[in-house]
């Protein structure tokens, strides 16, 4: 009995928590909807703006503010979709979430076209809106992985089975000369063991001698003579001083932890208890989602069957009466029965549509009256004004200057508008006091299923009424006799059959493997090492801080280098968000390929791995070194690319990775390079052109030396170019902290500021190597006795060459030669020569008119 009471209490507590959390997510949802409604009012104004925006700076500020507001709504909606348990609410939130993601990508594309840069800085706008950089960090939706988890596990299992069957691969790399034989290894171990025993023996003898010396000195001094009162006073004095110093040191440490100058040394179990509890709660809610979704699917079937049984007969009878009424009305008006609309025309639905249209037209004609003539005059005036405007064009400034800066038409704003209307009509202000556990709403299911039942019944009713109409016509023809038949024959002769024109069929891609399954192609590519198992890397592991002075530097005329946080944001927008959602990818700006360039150690390949992990994508490795000597000849190359992209499109999303992509477009291939890197130079661009919006496949190239290749060829195949710089001071502080904390659970009071200052020019890979060199297992064991100091990292860092400013300048010069860099330079030059250039153009235009 006691156990039962305890269980009941526990369940009621969980229900109470569920209600509280559900109300929180409802508030978040409503808040996001309000922001989206205000944004839609801006994007779809009731009246066009009086003055078009011509200033690029003001236009960018407007776009960036809207972009940030969309991100704030996206963060709330993503959290709601991940944690809401109400199945019908989740469906609505999913639609509005996809629309918001797509609009963010469109806004990003607009800002790129306006500023002609991949990276943007919002520090001034964030200050005005009183937001922090973490508030506008773009999250990666959880459903990218969770909704495809079963499929991903099956394919990962398949790949693991194939790799296990292949066994360990023999490395073709030459053996290291530093490897020892077994005899040399045994001899080296013996030497070290003898040395260890000798050191222990010496230490033991030293301790014996010291002990003997202490005993001898004690005998010489004799027993201690001290007043007991004085001894107690001294002990109290020493203890009070020690306790006070310890208290002050702890207070100072707490203050430094509070302001973020020192990492928190709280035990991991205590520090993460709240985080772990929150994660457990999130997992419980996800399990509840699955349970409620199952119940919802069962309810869809049962409620539909129930509606068919209870309301179906009445629907059928009502439809038959309406259609019979239409038969009689048409016969009275025309003298004959009508032709029943075909299935392609919609059946009886087309009948009622026509009747509604006729009634609406009649109401409009009756309501207008004399206003019709005035409307005609206004129409004529408008046409005349339009004609005058067209005539004036060409005399004044260009069309672009008159129109100002405008955003391209959006594919996602109509979706957001539609979902806002649905939200206002269905969910806003809905009374849910009777549904505290947030299960499915039966009345909403009935509204949807009633329409489906009506459509199914309409099909059967249409068939019955066609037969009834046919019988009626036959009965009338029998009454009319032979004359009616003759007339019908004449009419048949007069009718001409419409022949449909056959349209030209587009050329289809030739399937080189029509008889093979996708599974067999996947297995072959895996055995050849083309499909590789991608390490699980989260994008959050690509650590870096925000650029806090980006817009300030631009106002001073300086172009700042992007921070690692900016790289993370752009990779999310260009790669992960489009690949993760099919609905977003089909309508968003289509980015088929991306090139990631940067010096060694900045994390280019790590970004590719994180894209595959976060989007749940397969990774196909077409690096020149990996495909060397595989599928030789032109036919073999065509077969390889055909197989890769066929499997990639069949099992989306997919990433085609090309390492050292500059080798394909090198000006001169070294004679020592036997990989034939120019194999895919002609074939790959053709395949990329054939990729459609519904194909969630992306080609990602990585290069350390982009300046060794032809800029035109290299940038012609990659639609976006991302230049990853070396980390700035703020990012280096974060990297040092995280790498050291990751290696050891003991958080030390280390001078991270000095380390970050000294390592200017070092990349995340260099810092990670230095940390791994210093923090060996032996050194980690000694941390309690001998704390870590910054000096220990100087030696390993001195052996690594940093990225000097000259190398960074070389990357900047190369980027200026890319298509976007050229446009940026041209636009900047146009802004500088704004005054003189415009006057010259106007003068030329006037002279031309006089000559005419």
mmCIF file of C-alpha atoms in Angstrom, residues 558-786:
data_model
loop_
_atom_site.group_PDB
_atom_site.id
_atom_site.type_symbol
_atom_site.label_atom_id
_atom_site.label_comp_id
_atom_site.label_asym_id
_atom_site.label_seq_id
_atom_site.Cartn_x
_atom_site.Cartn_y
_atom_site.Cartn_z
ATOM 1 C CA UNK A 558 39.377 49.010 -41.695
ATOM 2 C CA UNK A 559 38.201 45.593 -42.904
ATOM 3 C CA UNK A 560 38.280 43.151 -39.941
ATOM 4 C CA UNK A 561 39.094 39.486 -40.312
ATOM 5 C CA UNK A 562 36.201 37.198 -39.338
ATOM 6 C CA UNK A 563 36.353 35.442 -35.995
ATOM 7 C CA UNK A 564 35.934 31.697 -35.522
ATOM 8 C CA UNK A 565 32.379 32.319 -34.277
ATOM 9 C CA UNK A 566 31.610 34.036 -37.601
ATOM 10 C CA UNK A 567 32.934 30.959 -39.445
ATOM 11 C CA UNK A 568 30.681 28.765 -37.327
ATOM 12 C CA UNK A 569 27.657 30.919 -38.167
ATOM 13 C CA UNK A 570 28.310 30.951 -41.933
ATOM 14 C CA UNK A 571 28.909 27.186 -42.062
ATOM 15 C CA UNK A 572 25.571 26.691 -40.279
ATOM 16 C CA UNK A 573 23.748 28.955 -42.748
ATOM 17 C CA UNK A 574 25.349 27.785 -45.990
ATOM 18 C CA UNK A 575 25.741 24.067 -45.273
ATOM 19 C CA UNK A 576 23.962 22.575 -42.256
ATOM 20 C CA UNK A 577 20.523 24.255 -42.330
ATOM 21 C CA UNK A 578 19.885 23.607 -46.075
ATOM 22 C CA UNK A 579 21.128 20.000 -45.882
ATOM 23 C CA UNK A 580 19.129 19.213 -42.742
ATOM 24 C CA UNK A 581 15.638 20.023 -44.057
ATOM 25 C CA UNK A 582 14.152 19.029 -47.418
ATOM 26 C CA UNK A 583 11.423 21.706 -47.217
ATOM 27 C CA UNK A 584 14.045 24.418 -46.667
ATOM 28 C CA UNK A 585 16.470 23.140 -49.308
ATOM 29 C CA UNK A 586 13.874 23.103 -52.093
ATOM 30 C CA UNK A 587 12.955 26.797 -51.740
ATOM 31 C CA UNK A 588 16.037 28.431 -50.184
ATOM 32 C CA UNK A 589 18.862 29.947 -52.281
ATOM 33 C CA UNK A 590 20.508 26.886 -53.808
ATOM 34 C CA UNK A 591 24.163 26.532 -52.809
ATOM 35 C CA UNK A 592 25.596 23.498 -54.599
ATOM 36 C CA UNK A 593 29.245 23.766 -53.549
ATOM 37 C CA UNK A 594 31.391 25.459 -50.911
ATOM 38 C CA UNK A 595 35.157 25.887 -50.668
ATOM 39 C CA UNK A 596 36.823 26.224 -47.250
ATOM 40 C CA UNK A 597 40.280 27.782 -47.502
ATOM 41 C CA UNK A 598 42.747 28.659 -44.773
ATOM 42 C CA UNK A 599 46.188 27.950 -43.320
ATOM 43 C CA UNK A 600 47.159 24.660 -41.700
ATOM 44 C CA UNK A 601 45.588 23.790 -38.378
ATOM 45 C CA UNK A 602 42.587 26.147 -38.439
ATOM 46 C CA UNK A 603 40.048 23.270 -38.511
ATOM 47 C CA UNK A 604 38.915 23.019 -42.140
ATOM 48 C CA UNK A 605 38.417 19.253 -42.163
ATOM 49 C CA UNK A 606 36.853 19.435 -38.712
ATOM 50 C CA UNK A 607 34.202 21.749 -40.177
ATOM 51 C CA UNK A 608 33.447 19.174 -42.901
ATOM 52 C CA UNK A 609 33.069 16.449 -40.259
ATOM 53 C CA UNK A 610 30.785 18.670 -38.181
ATOM 54 C CA UNK A 611 28.596 19.382 -41.246
ATOM 55 C CA UNK A 612 28.157 15.640 -41.825
ATOM 56 C CA UNK A 613 27.472 14.980 -38.128
ATOM 57 C CA UNK A 614 24.959 17.792 -37.579
ATOM 58 C CA UNK A 615 23.043 17.227 -40.839
ATOM 59 C CA UNK A 616 23.230 13.407 -40.644
ATOM 60 C CA UNK A 617 24.947 13.276 -44.046
ATOM 61 C CA UNK A 618 27.025 10.599 -45.755
ATOM 62 C CA UNK A 619 30.593 11.547 -46.662
ATOM 63 C CA UNK A 620 32.075 10.695 -50.067
ATOM 64 C CA UNK A 621 35.823 11.297 -50.313
ATOM 65 C CA UNK A 622 36.927 12.380 -53.822
ATOM 66 C CA UNK A 623 40.321 13.722 -52.737
ATOM 67 C CA UNK A 624 42.834 13.301 -55.606
ATOM 68 C CA UNK A 625 45.045 11.105 -53.433
ATOM 69 C CA UNK A 626 42.108 8.874 -52.457
ATOM 70 C CA UNK A 627 40.824 8.206 -56.010
ATOM 71 C CA UNK A 628 44.303 7.741 -57.512
ATOM 72 C CA UNK A 629 44.626 4.391 -59.388
ATOM 73 C CA UNK A 630 40.898 3.699 -58.776
ATOM 74 C CA UNK A 631 38.522 3.391 -61.749
ATOM 75 C CA UNK A 632 41.199 4.250 -64.346
ATOM 76 C CA UNK A 633 40.455 5.837 -67.730
ATOM 77 C CA UNK A 634 37.699 8.147 -68.848
ATOM 78 C CA UNK A 635 35.034 5.428 -68.676
ATOM 79 C CA UNK A 636 36.143 4.494 -65.159
ATOM 80 C CA UNK A 637 36.001 8.118 -64.013
ATOM 81 C CA UNK A 638 32.492 8.540 -65.461
ATOM 82 C CA UNK A 639 31.404 5.362 -63.691
ATOM 83 C CA UNK A 640 32.910 6.550 -60.384
ATOM 84 C CA UNK A 641 31.201 9.956 -60.495
ATOM 85 C CA UNK A 642 27.927 8.393 -61.642
ATOM 86 C CA UNK A 643 27.966 5.931 -58.731
ATOM 87 C CA UNK A 644 28.917 8.594 -56.189
ATOM 88 C CA UNK A 645 26.173 11.040 -57.142
ATOM 89 C CA UNK A 646 23.568 8.327 -57.696
ATOM 90 C CA UNK A 647 24.058 7.004 -54.163
ATOM 91 C CA UNK A 648 24.353 10.551 -52.775
ATOM 92 C CA UNK A 649 21.014 11.592 -54.293
ATOM 93 C CA UNK A 650 19.290 8.342 -53.308
ATOM 94 C CA UNK A 651 20.421 8.503 -49.678
ATOM 95 C CA UNK A 652 20.245 12.190 -48.874
ATOM 96 C CA UNK A 653 21.676 14.287 -47.332
ATOM 97 C CA UNK A 654 25.199 13.747 -48.636
ATOM 98 C CA UNK A 655 28.503 15.620 -48.684
ATOM 99 C CA UNK A 656 31.077 15.084 -51.441
ATOM 100 C CA UNK A 657 34.401 16.004 -49.866
ATOM 101 C CA UNK A 658 37.401 17.035 -51.989
ATOM 102 C CA UNK A 659 40.594 17.590 -50.011
ATOM 103 C CA UNK A 660 43.436 19.649 -51.521
ATOM 104 C CA UNK A 661 40.933 20.872 -54.101
ATOM 105 C CA UNK A 662 43.438 23.373 -55.523
ATOM 106 C CA UNK A 663 45.400 20.491 -57.080
ATOM 107 C CA UNK A 664 42.633 19.965 -59.653
ATOM 108 C CA UNK A 665 43.106 23.515 -60.992
ATOM 109 C CA UNK A 666 46.840 23.924 -60.424
ATOM 110 C CA UNK A 667 48.651 26.003 -62.993
ATOM 111 C CA UNK A 668 51.387 23.388 -63.231
ATOM 112 C CA UNK A 669 51.198 19.933 -61.651
ATOM 113 C CA UNK A 670 54.542 18.793 -60.158
ATOM 114 C CA UNK A 671 56.153 15.796 -61.851
ATOM 115 C CA UNK A 672 56.356 14.012 -58.500
ATOM 116 C CA UNK A 673 52.542 14.097 -58.159
ATOM 117 C CA UNK A 674 51.393 10.715 -59.513
ATOM 118 C CA UNK A 675 47.757 11.041 -58.323
ATOM 119 C CA UNK A 676 46.632 12.750 -61.583
ATOM 120 C CA UNK A 677 44.672 15.478 -59.712
ATOM 121 C CA UNK A 678 43.178 16.942 -62.929
ATOM 122 C CA UNK A 679 41.069 13.840 -63.627
ATOM 123 C CA UNK A 680 37.796 15.423 -62.488
ATOM 124 C CA UNK A 681 38.483 18.901 -63.908
ATOM 125 C CA UNK A 682 36.018 18.585 -66.814
ATOM 126 C CA UNK A 683 33.544 16.023 -65.504
ATOM 127 C CA UNK A 684 32.831 17.462 -62.033
ATOM 128 C CA UNK A 685 31.515 20.908 -63.124
ATOM 129 C CA UNK A 686 29.066 19.245 -65.519
ATOM 130 C CA UNK A 687 27.651 17.056 -62.737
ATOM 131 C CA UNK A 688 27.352 19.978 -60.330
ATOM 132 C CA UNK A 689 25.314 21.888 -62.947
ATOM 133 C CA UNK A 690 22.799 19.012 -63.121
ATOM 134 C CA UNK A 691 22.143 19.112 -59.348
ATOM 135 C CA UNK A 692 18.589 20.295 -58.632
ATOM 136 C CA UNK A 693 16.980 22.010 -55.678
ATOM 137 C CA UNK A 694 15.451 18.735 -54.473
ATOM 138 C CA UNK A 695 18.908 17.097 -54.298
ATOM 139 C CA UNK A 696 20.319 17.588 -50.813
ATOM 140 C CA UNK A 697 23.875 17.025 -51.992
ATOM 141 C CA UNK A 698 26.734 19.458 -51.445
ATOM 142 C CA UNK A 699 30.288 19.450 -52.801
ATOM 143 C CA UNK A 700 32.762 20.810 -50.230
ATOM 144 C CA UNK A 701 36.364 21.492 -51.186
ATOM 145 C CA UNK A 702 39.164 22.147 -48.691
ATOM 146 C CA UNK A 703 42.479 23.815 -49.537
ATOM 147 C CA UNK A 704 45.569 25.121 -47.756
ATOM 148 C CA UNK A 705 47.162 26.691 -50.833
ATOM 149 C CA UNK A 706 44.376 28.256 -52.933
ATOM 150 C CA UNK A 707 46.834 30.701 -54.522
ATOM 151 C CA UNK A 708 48.562 27.791 -56.331
ATOM 152 C CA UNK A 709 45.475 27.245 -58.527
ATOM 153 C CA UNK A 710 43.766 29.205 -61.286
ATOM 154 C CA UNK A 711 41.276 31.515 -59.584
ATOM 155 C CA UNK A 712 38.760 31.403 -62.447
ATOM 156 C CA UNK A 713 38.562 27.612 -62.572
ATOM 157 C CA UNK A 714 38.653 27.087 -58.807
ATOM 158 C CA UNK A 715 36.008 29.713 -57.974
ATOM 159 C CA UNK A 716 33.920 28.756 -61.016
ATOM 160 C CA UNK A 717 33.002 25.395 -59.509
ATOM 161 C CA UNK A 718 32.519 26.547 -55.900
ATOM 162 C CA UNK A 719 29.570 28.883 -55.350
ATOM 163 C CA UNK A 720 30.704 30.059 -51.914
ATOM 164 C CA UNK A 721 34.259 30.668 -50.692
ATOM 165 C CA UNK A 722 34.896 30.700 -46.918
ATOM 166 C CA UNK A 723 38.285 31.925 -45.716
ATOM 167 C CA UNK A 724 39.097 30.612 -42.224
ATOM 168 C CA UNK A 725 41.600 32.923 -40.487
ATOM 169 C CA UNK A 726 43.928 32.290 -37.572
ATOM 170 C CA UNK A 727 42.184 32.839 -34.194
ATOM 171 C CA UNK A 728 42.107 36.257 -32.551
ATOM 172 C CA UNK A 729 42.972 36.950 -28.899
ATOM 173 C CA UNK A 730 39.483 36.232 -27.511
ATOM 174 C CA UNK A 731 39.264 32.940 -29.384
ATOM 175 C CA UNK A 732 42.737 31.878 -28.232
ATOM 176 C CA UNK A 733 41.749 32.407 -24.578
ATOM 177 C CA UNK A 734 38.749 30.096 -25.068
ATOM 178 C CA UNK A 735 40.870 27.513 -26.916
ATOM 179 C CA UNK A 736 43.510 27.358 -24.167
ATOM 180 C CA UNK A 737 40.879 26.988 -21.460
ATOM 181 C CA UNK A 738 38.874 24.315 -23.227
ATOM 182 C CA UNK A 739 41.826 22.216 -24.424
ATOM 183 C CA UNK A 740 43.431 22.153 -20.957
ATOM 184 C CA UNK A 741 40.145 21.438 -19.166
ATOM 185 C CA UNK A 742 39.394 18.658 -21.661
ATOM 186 C CA UNK A 743 42.721 16.923 -20.928
ATOM 187 C CA UNK A 744 42.438 17.100 -17.145
ATOM 188 C CA UNK A 745 39.489 17.307 -14.756
ATOM 189 C CA UNK A 746 41.641 19.380 -12.389
ATOM 190 C CA UNK A 747 40.998 23.008 -13.286
ATOM 191 C CA UNK A 748 44.100 25.017 -12.525
ATOM 192 C CA UNK A 749 44.587 28.718 -11.929
ATOM 193 C CA UNK A 750 46.623 29.290 -15.061
ATOM 194 C CA UNK A 751 47.488 32.609 -16.680
ATOM 195 C CA UNK A 752 45.418 32.075 -19.839
ATOM 196 C CA UNK A 753 45.664 35.740 -20.800
ATOM 197 C CA UNK A 754 49.460 35.565 -21.114
ATOM 198 C CA UNK A 755 49.259 32.289 -23.031
ATOM 199 C CA UNK A 756 46.772 33.820 -25.490
ATOM 200 C CA UNK A 757 48.987 36.883 -25.947
ATOM 201 C CA UNK A 758 52.131 34.826 -26.551
ATOM 202 C CA UNK A 759 50.440 32.480 -29.053
ATOM 203 C CA UNK A 760 49.422 35.181 -31.539
ATOM 204 C CA UNK A 761 49.646 33.518 -34.952
ATOM 205 C CA UNK A 762 49.183 29.969 -33.686
ATOM 206 C CA UNK A 763 46.149 28.043 -34.918
ATOM 207 C CA UNK A 764 43.807 25.800 -32.869
ATOM 208 C CA UNK A 765 45.708 22.757 -34.161
ATOM 209 C CA UNK A 766 49.011 24.170 -32.897
ATOM 210 C CA UNK A 767 47.545 24.947 -29.458
ATOM 211 C CA UNK A 768 46.032 21.472 -29.218
ATOM 212 C CA UNK A 769 49.388 19.881 -30.104
ATOM 213 C CA UNK A 770 51.180 21.925 -27.428
ATOM 214 C CA UNK A 771 48.620 20.945 -24.767
ATOM 215 C CA UNK A 772 48.860 17.249 -25.705
ATOM 216 C CA UNK A 773 52.678 17.417 -25.548
ATOM 217 C CA UNK A 774 52.756 18.932 -22.051
ATOM 218 C CA UNK A 775 49.806 17.181 -20.411
ATOM 219 C CA UNK A 776 50.979 13.593 -20.590
ATOM 220 C CA UNK A 777 49.520 10.965 -18.250
ATOM 221 C CA UNK A 778 52.501 11.287 -15.912
ATOM 222 C CA UNK A 779 52.177 15.088 -15.764
ATOM 223 C CA UNK A 780 48.422 14.891 -15.083
ATOM 224 C CA UNK A 781 49.104 12.612 -12.091
ATOM 225 C CA UNK A 782 51.537 15.189 -10.685
ATOM 226 C CA UNK A 783 49.103 18.134 -10.948
ATOM 227 C CA UNK A 784 47.957 17.876 -7.295
ATOM 228 C CA UNK A 785 51.522 18.198 -6.023
ATOM 229 C CA UNK A 786 52.936 20.439 -8.770
#
